[in-house]
Amino acid sequence: MTGLSVEVLAELVAELGPVWQDRQQARLTARTRRRAVGAGARYRLVFVDRLLATLVCLRHGVTHDVLAAWFGVDRSTISRAVGEIRPLLAERGCRVPGGVRLRTLADVVAYLDHVRAAALMDATEIRVRRPNAGRAGRQRFVSGKSRTNAIKALVLSDTHGRLLFCGATARGSTADITQARQAGLTHWLDHTVGVRILADAGYQGLGAQTGGQVITPTLRHHKKALERLPGIAELRQAQRREHARRRVRVEHAIAHLKNWRSLTRHLGRRDSLDTTIRAVAGLLSDHQHTDRGKPIAAITAGPAV
């Protein structure tokens, strides 16, 4: 139902269970009470069921009414469970070898600078609900590429296609290069010299701004200019094909993200999509570091960058 191995589910329960319990206890004791903590009706869903309901909701995009019928509870109980568990999943970040968690774009740049590894970058669009008629700025979510109302997410992966970061959402009308700048990528790259990030033609211009750390495909020459330079056209085409061959793994990572139906078309509030994206990215990174359900031996619990 979730697409995750039993080992990953067990790690989620062990990792998030105490955090959820502490937050519930803090919520109960943070206000003036007329009854003692623990009095009143009991939750009909234990933590494991709440986690499972959230994972199924993210994986298959089913409505809360369907999950309520499955678990035999009211729809509001499922809505409350998803609202509690999804932020916990989003806070985990993406997992990399060594058990390190990358939660922000700054963490990703620092990690790449530390391990001296290259990364791949692209953006993906997720369809969202159209703003109501007569509302100011109704067209700001319309993407110039897909001609639909969408929100754009920035995606970075390693050269094997394993996720490093997914987030920094922007409106669908935002250009790819503008989104990267607004996310602070150029600022963090100013503090490094050895990071190499391969990107597509939508990021042309970042290379000069980052001292060549963002690598984009070579520009196409005008047809008349190519006629005066025999052999250059074939060389340029070969360079572009080689760049595309090396960068295609990030497209595979995006395809794996879209296997989670909650990211093919988001039916909830637009401001909650960033939390959903980061939650799915963290779960997918956990799955990518397992081999047919068996954890890689090199992965151990460790601190965040």
Tab-separated table of C-alpha atoms in Angstrom:
chain	number	residue	atom	x	y	z
A	1	MET	CA	0.000	0.000	0.000
A	2	THR	CA	2.821	2.455	0.741
A	3	GLY	CA	5.618	1.175	-1.495
A	4	LEU	CA	8.028	1.261	1.464
A	5	SER	CA	9.856	-1.709	2.909
A	6	VAL	CA	9.115	-3.082	6.361
A	7	GLU	CA	12.529	-1.875	7.551
A	8	VAL	CA	11.787	1.707	6.489
A	9	LEU	CA	8.388	1.593	8.205
A	10	ALA	CA	9.997	0.275	11.395
A	11	GLU	CA	12.556	3.096	11.293
A	12	LEU	CA	9.774	5.645	10.860
A	13	VAL	CA	7.862	4.314	13.845
A	14	ALA	CA	10.982	4.302	16.043
A	15	GLU	CA	12.049	7.773	14.906
A	16	LEU	CA	8.758	9.663	14.826
A	17	GLY	CA	6.828	7.911	17.605
A	18	PRO	CA	8.645	9.599	20.516
A	19	VAL	CA	8.572	12.983	18.750
A	20	TRP	CA	4.824	12.747	18.182
A	21	GLN	CA	4.238	11.679	21.788
A	22	ASP	CA	6.306	14.590	23.136
A	23	ARG	CA	4.422	17.108	21.023
A	24	GLN	CA	1.084	15.694	22.103
A	25	GLN	CA	2.130	15.936	25.734
A	26	ALA	CA	3.374	19.493	25.244
A	27	ARG	CA	0.088	20.475	23.602
A	28	LEU	CA	-1.925	19.067	26.490
A	29	THR	CA	0.127	20.785	29.170
A	30	ALA	CA	0.606	24.139	27.403
A	31	ARG	CA	-2.827	25.528	28.349
A	32	THR	CA	-4.928	25.923	31.433
A	33	ARG	CA	-6.934	22.760	32.019
A	34	ARG	CA	-10.073	21.918	33.962
A	35	ARG	CA	-9.319	18.199	33.859
A	36	ALA	CA	-6.124	16.258	34.384
A	37	VAL	CA	-3.965	15.279	31.432
A	38	GLY	CA	-5.223	11.975	30.041
A	39	ALA	CA	-8.838	12.478	30.996
A	40	GLY	CA	-11.567	12.385	28.386
A	41	ALA	CA	-12.045	10.253	25.303
A	42	ARG	CA	-9.172	8.142	24.010
A	43	TYR	CA	-7.809	8.324	20.489
A	44	ARG	CA	-9.235	5.552	18.342
A	45	LEU	CA	-6.134	5.593	16.138
A	46	VAL	CA	-2.802	4.693	17.695
A	47	PHE	CA	0.370	6.283	16.316
A	48	VAL	CA	1.160	3.416	13.928
A	49	ASP	CA	-2.292	3.644	12.352
A	50	ARG	CA	-1.935	7.418	12.044
A	51	LEU	CA	1.399	6.999	10.313
A	52	LEU	CA	0.003	4.341	7.980
A	53	ALA	CA	-3.005	6.485	7.066
A	54	THR	CA	-0.718	9.426	6.245
A	55	LEU	CA	1.575	7.292	4.090
A	56	VAL	CA	-1.349	5.843	2.126
A	57	CYS	CA	-2.768	9.339	1.655
A	58	LEU	CA	0.560	10.584	0.260
A	59	ARG	CA	1.181	7.523	-1.882
A	60	HIS	CA	-2.228	7.101	-3.514
A	61	GLY	CA	-3.826	10.522	-3.025
A	62	VAL	CA	-7.018	8.993	-1.663
A	63	THR	CA	-9.544	11.195	0.096
A	64	HIS	CA	-9.866	11.287	3.852
A	65	ASP	CA	-13.375	9.823	3.535
A	66	VAL	CA	-11.949	6.643	1.988
A	67	LEU	CA	-9.310	6.322	4.705
A	68	ALA	CA	-11.957	6.910	7.368
A	69	ALA	CA	-14.029	4.016	5.986
A	70	TRP	CA	-10.929	1.826	5.864
A	71	PHE	CA	-9.941	2.468	9.488
A	72	GLY	CA	-13.520	2.653	10.757
A	73	VAL	CA	-13.262	6.191	12.169
A	74	ASP	CA	-14.677	9.607	11.374
A	75	ARG	CA	-13.195	11.695	8.557
A	76	SER	CA	-12.119	14.397	11.008
A	77	THR	CA	-9.969	11.830	12.826
A	78	ILE	CA	-8.074	11.068	9.618
A	79	SER	CA	-7.702	14.773	8.836
A	80	ARG	CA	-6.268	15.373	12.294
A	81	ALA	CA	-3.889	12.435	11.951
A	82	VAL	CA	-2.567	13.591	8.577
A	83	GLY	CA	-2.181	17.120	9.910
A	84	GLU	CA	-0.059	15.821	12.781
A	85	ILE	CA	2.137	13.284	10.960
A	86	ARG	CA	2.840	15.049	7.653
A	87	PRO	CA	4.854	17.915	9.233
A	88	LEU	CA	6.922	15.354	11.158
A	89	LEU	CA	7.776	13.610	7.891
A	90	ALA	CA	8.645	16.927	6.236
A	91	GLU	CA	11.065	17.904	8.997
A	92	ARG	CA	13.199	14.799	8.494
A	93	GLY	CA	14.868	15.941	5.262
A	94	CYS	CA	16.533	13.761	2.632
A	95	ARG	CA	18.834	10.946	3.642
A	96	VAL	CA	22.350	10.488	2.236
A	97	PRO	CA	25.042	7.838	2.846
A	98	GLY	CA	26.289	7.925	6.410
A	99	GLY	CA	22.838	8.593	7.867
A	100	VAL	CA	23.147	12.365	7.406
A	101	ARG	CA	19.922	14.311	6.851
A	102	LEU	CA	19.838	17.290	4.470
A	103	ARG	CA	16.966	19.576	5.423
A	104	THR	CA	17.767	22.838	3.626
A	105	LEU	CA	19.469	23.971	0.446
A	106	ALA	CA	22.358	25.250	2.550
A	107	ASP	CA	22.813	21.738	3.954
A	108	VAL	CA	22.969	20.338	0.410
A	109	VAL	CA	25.645	22.815	-0.729
A	110	ALA	CA	27.700	22.185	2.420
A	111	TYR	CA	27.418	18.422	1.917
A	112	LEU	CA	28.492	18.616	-1.732
A	113	ASP	CA	31.422	20.823	-0.786
A	114	HIS	CA	32.451	18.358	1.930
A	115	VAL	CA	32.312	15.180	-0.161
A	116	ARG	CA	33.489	16.882	-3.383
A	117	ALA	CA	30.668	15.337	-5.397
A	118	ALA	CA	28.637	16.681	-8.306
A	119	ALA	CA	24.865	17.160	-8.226
A	120	LEU	CA	22.047	17.430	-10.761
A	121	MET	CA	19.392	20.144	-10.654
A	122	ASP	CA	16.006	20.638	-12.270
A	123	ALA	CA	12.512	21.896	-11.461
A	124	THR	CA	9.199	20.069	-11.602
A	125	GLU	CA	5.658	21.380	-11.724
A	126	ILE	CA	2.717	20.092	-9.685
A	127	ARG	CA	-0.836	20.957	-10.649
A	128	VAL	CA	-2.856	22.838	-8.029
A	129	ARG	CA	-6.342	24.274	-7.745
A	130	ARG	CA	-7.067	27.461	-9.676
A	131	PRO	CA	-7.737	30.556	-7.536
A	132	ASN	CA	-11.349	31.709	-7.377
A	133	ALA	CA	-12.743	33.966	-10.078
A	134	GLY	CA	-12.406	37.673	-9.410
A	135	ARG	CA	-9.468	37.163	-7.067
A	136	ALA	CA	-6.431	39.396	-7.551
A	137	GLY	CA	-3.438	37.671	-9.142
A	138	ARG	CA	-5.477	34.761	-10.438
A	139	GLN	CA	-3.040	34.184	-13.311
A	140	ARG	CA	0.138	34.070	-11.211
A	141	PHE	CA	0.032	30.262	-10.865
A	142	VAL	CA	-0.317	29.639	-14.618
A	143	SER	CA	2.810	27.946	-15.964
A	144	GLY	CA	4.171	29.133	-19.284
A	145	LYS	CA	5.305	25.591	-20.063
A	146	SER	CA	2.296	23.422	-19.230
A	147	ARG	CA	-0.383	26.161	-19.454
A	148	THR	CA	-1.934	24.903	-16.228
A	149	ASN	CA	-2.143	26.218	-12.683
A	150	ALA	CA	0.917	24.782	-10.984
A	151	ILE	CA	3.480	25.199	-8.249
A	152	LYS	CA	7.131	24.602	-9.092
A	153	ALA	CA	9.546	22.687	-6.831
A	154	LEU	CA	13.343	22.745	-7.022
A	155	VAL	CA	14.915	19.260	-7.156
A	156	LEU	CA	18.554	18.294	-6.577
A	157	SER	CA	19.900	14.755	-6.786
A	158	ASP	CA	23.292	13.107	-6.854
A	159	THR	CA	24.759	11.587	-10.013
A	160	HIS	CA	22.999	8.289	-9.238
A	161	GLY	CA	19.564	9.913	-9.125
A	162	ARG	CA	19.160	9.773	-5.331
A	163	LEU	CA	17.352	12.786	-3.922
A	164	LEU	CA	19.288	15.428	-2.012
A	165	PHE	CA	16.674	18.167	-1.828
A	166	CYS	CA	13.153	18.906	-2.993
A	167	GLY	CA	11.373	22.085	-2.034
A	168	ALA	CA	11.811	25.874	-2.313
A	169	THR	CA	8.421	26.028	-4.013
A	170	ALA	CA	7.458	28.924	-6.247
A	171	ARG	CA	4.469	29.895	-8.361
A	172	GLY	CA	4.167	28.205	-11.735
A	173	SER	CA	4.833	31.446	-13.599
A	174	THR	CA	8.297	31.738	-12.014
A	175	ALA	CA	11.259	31.008	-14.279
A	176	ASP	CA	13.586	28.179	-13.265
A	177	ILE	CA	16.601	30.452	-12.848
A	178	THR	CA	14.585	32.942	-10.798
A	179	GLN	CA	13.412	30.187	-8.470
A	180	ALA	CA	17.013	29.037	-7.899
A	181	ARG	CA	18.096	32.581	-7.090
A	182	GLN	CA	15.166	33.171	-4.749
A	183	ALA	CA	15.982	29.892	-2.963
A	184	GLY	CA	19.449	31.283	-2.156
A	185	LEU	CA	21.466	28.892	-4.299
A	186	THR	CA	23.788	31.595	-5.611
A	187	HIS	CA	24.344	32.924	-2.092
A	188	TRP	CA	25.405	29.554	-0.714
A	189	LEU	CA	27.590	28.774	-3.724
A	190	ASP	CA	29.499	32.017	-3.079
A	191	HIS	CA	30.947	30.311	0.024
A	192	THR	CA	32.274	27.306	-1.935
A	193	VAL	CA	34.612	26.756	-4.872
A	194	GLY	CA	34.524	23.032	-5.645
A	195	VAL	CA	30.805	22.341	-6.039
A	196	ARG	CA	29.593	21.288	-9.486
A	197	ILE	CA	25.864	21.269	-10.338
A	198	LEU	CA	24.618	20.158	-13.753
A	199	ALA	CA	21.453	21.899	-14.936
A	200	ASP	CA	19.447	22.289	-18.120
A	201	ALA	CA	19.159	25.311	-20.403
A	202	GLY	CA	16.614	26.948	-18.087
A	203	TYR	CA	19.474	27.871	-15.749
A	204	GLN	CA	21.781	29.467	-18.318
A	205	GLY	CA	23.295	32.520	-16.668
A	206	LEU	CA	23.894	30.915	-13.265
A	207	GLY	CA	27.255	29.619	-14.483
A	208	ALA	CA	28.693	33.117	-14.848
A	209	GLN	CA	27.070	34.228	-11.592
A	210	THR	CA	28.514	31.296	-9.587
A	211	GLY	CA	31.978	31.140	-11.113
A	212	GLY	CA	31.205	28.113	-13.258
A	213	GLN	CA	29.845	25.966	-10.432
A	214	VAL	CA	26.487	25.615	-12.208
A	215	ILE	CA	27.109	23.907	-15.559
A	216	THR	CA	24.532	24.308	-18.333
A	217	PRO	CA	24.506	22.987	-21.931
A	218	THR	CA	26.304	24.951	-24.613
A	219	LEU	CA	24.317	27.502	-26.577
A	220	ARG	CA	23.123	26.821	-30.083
A	221	HIS	CA	24.774	28.968	-32.745
A	222	HIS	CA	22.869	30.726	-35.509
A	223	LYS	CA	22.596	28.752	-38.725
A	224	LYS	CA	24.620	31.294	-40.728
A	225	ALA	CA	27.375	31.294	-38.127
A	226	LEU	CA	27.581	27.501	-38.292
A	227	GLU	CA	27.979	27.663	-42.058
A	228	ARG	CA	31.129	29.725	-41.585
A	229	LEU	CA	32.466	27.293	-38.947
A	230	PRO	CA	32.354	23.760	-40.411
A	231	GLY	CA	32.412	20.994	-37.837
A	232	ILE	CA	31.308	23.246	-34.971
A	233	ALA	CA	27.679	22.195	-35.254
A	234	GLU	CA	28.555	18.511	-34.794
A	235	LEU	CA	30.827	19.345	-31.860
A	236	ARG	CA	28.156	21.439	-30.151
A	237	GLN	CA	25.551	18.731	-30.665
A	238	ALA	CA	27.869	16.102	-29.194
A	239	GLN	CA	28.516	18.321	-26.170
A	240	ARG	CA	24.810	18.855	-25.584
A	241	ARG	CA	24.080	15.138	-25.882
A	242	GLU	CA	26.812	14.300	-23.387
A	243	HIS	CA	25.475	16.901	-20.967
A	244	ALA	CA	21.944	15.497	-21.310
A	245	ARG	CA	23.210	11.954	-20.788
A	246	ARG	CA	24.887	12.939	-17.506
A	247	ARG	CA	21.908	14.997	-16.318
A	248	VAL	CA	19.119	12.542	-17.099
A	249	ARG	CA	19.292	10.919	-13.638
A	250	VAL	CA	17.566	13.909	-12.052
A	251	GLU	CA	14.674	13.338	-14.472
A	252	HIS	CA	14.463	9.780	-13.151
A	253	ALA	CA	14.351	11.143	-9.587
A	254	ILE	CA	11.472	13.436	-10.539
A	255	ALA	CA	9.662	10.499	-12.128
A	256	HIS	CA	9.967	8.549	-8.864
A	257	LEU	CA	8.543	11.544	-7.018
A	258	LYS	CA	5.531	11.624	-9.318
A	259	ASN	CA	4.818	7.976	-8.472
A	260	TRP	CA	3.363	9.423	-5.274
A	261	ARG	CA	-0.095	10.492	-6.409
A	262	SER	CA	-0.229	13.425	-4.008
A	263	LEU	CA	2.420	15.104	-6.211
A	264	THR	CA	0.789	14.448	-9.585
A	265	ARG	CA	-2.084	16.787	-8.753
A	266	HIS	CA	-2.424	18.489	-5.384
A	267	LEU	CA	-6.054	18.784	-4.333
A	268	GLY	CA	-5.501	20.435	-0.956
A	269	ARG	CA	-4.546	23.962	0.007
A	270	ARG	CA	-1.756	25.444	-2.092
A	271	ASP	CA	0.168	26.636	0.966
A	272	SER	CA	0.377	23.053	2.277
A	273	LEU	CA	2.041	21.669	-0.848
A	274	ASP	CA	5.577	22.502	0.309
A	275	THR	CA	5.091	20.318	3.397
A	276	THR	CA	3.787	17.469	1.235
A	277	ILE	CA	6.727	17.735	-1.169
A	278	ARG	CA	9.333	17.629	1.581
A	279	ALA	CA	7.566	14.725	3.291
A	280	VAL	CA	7.496	12.644	0.100
A	281	ALA	CA	11.120	13.540	-0.730
A	282	GLY	CA	12.294	12.307	2.670
A	283	LEU	CA	10.374	9.045	2.320
A	284	LEU	CA	11.685	8.471	-1.197
A	285	SER	CA	15.272	9.102	-0.116
A	286	ASP	CA	14.843	6.440	2.589
A	287	HIS	CA	13.552	3.991	-0.012
A	288	GLN	CA	16.406	4.810	-2.415
A	289	HIS	CA	18.968	3.824	0.209
A	290	THR	CA	17.595	0.303	0.577
A	291	ASP	CA	18.309	-2.704	-1.622
A	292	ARG	CA	15.081	-4.657	-2.079
A	293	GLY	CA	14.047	-3.895	1.454
A	294	LYS	CA	17.466	-4.543	3.025
A	295	PRO	CA	19.189	-1.492	4.534
A	296	ILE	CA	22.642	-0.628	3.256
A	297	ALA	CA	25.177	-1.515	5.943
A	298	ALA	CA	26.937	1.850	5.719
A	299	ILE	CA	23.824	3.764	6.784
A	300	THR	CA	23.649	4.546	10.476
A	301	ALA	CA	21.894	7.184	12.520
A	302	GLY	CA	23.868	10.407	12.514
A	303	PRO	CA	23.612	14.153	12.995
A	304	ALA	CA	22.308	16.596	10.423
A	305	VAL	CA	24.653	18.807	8.444
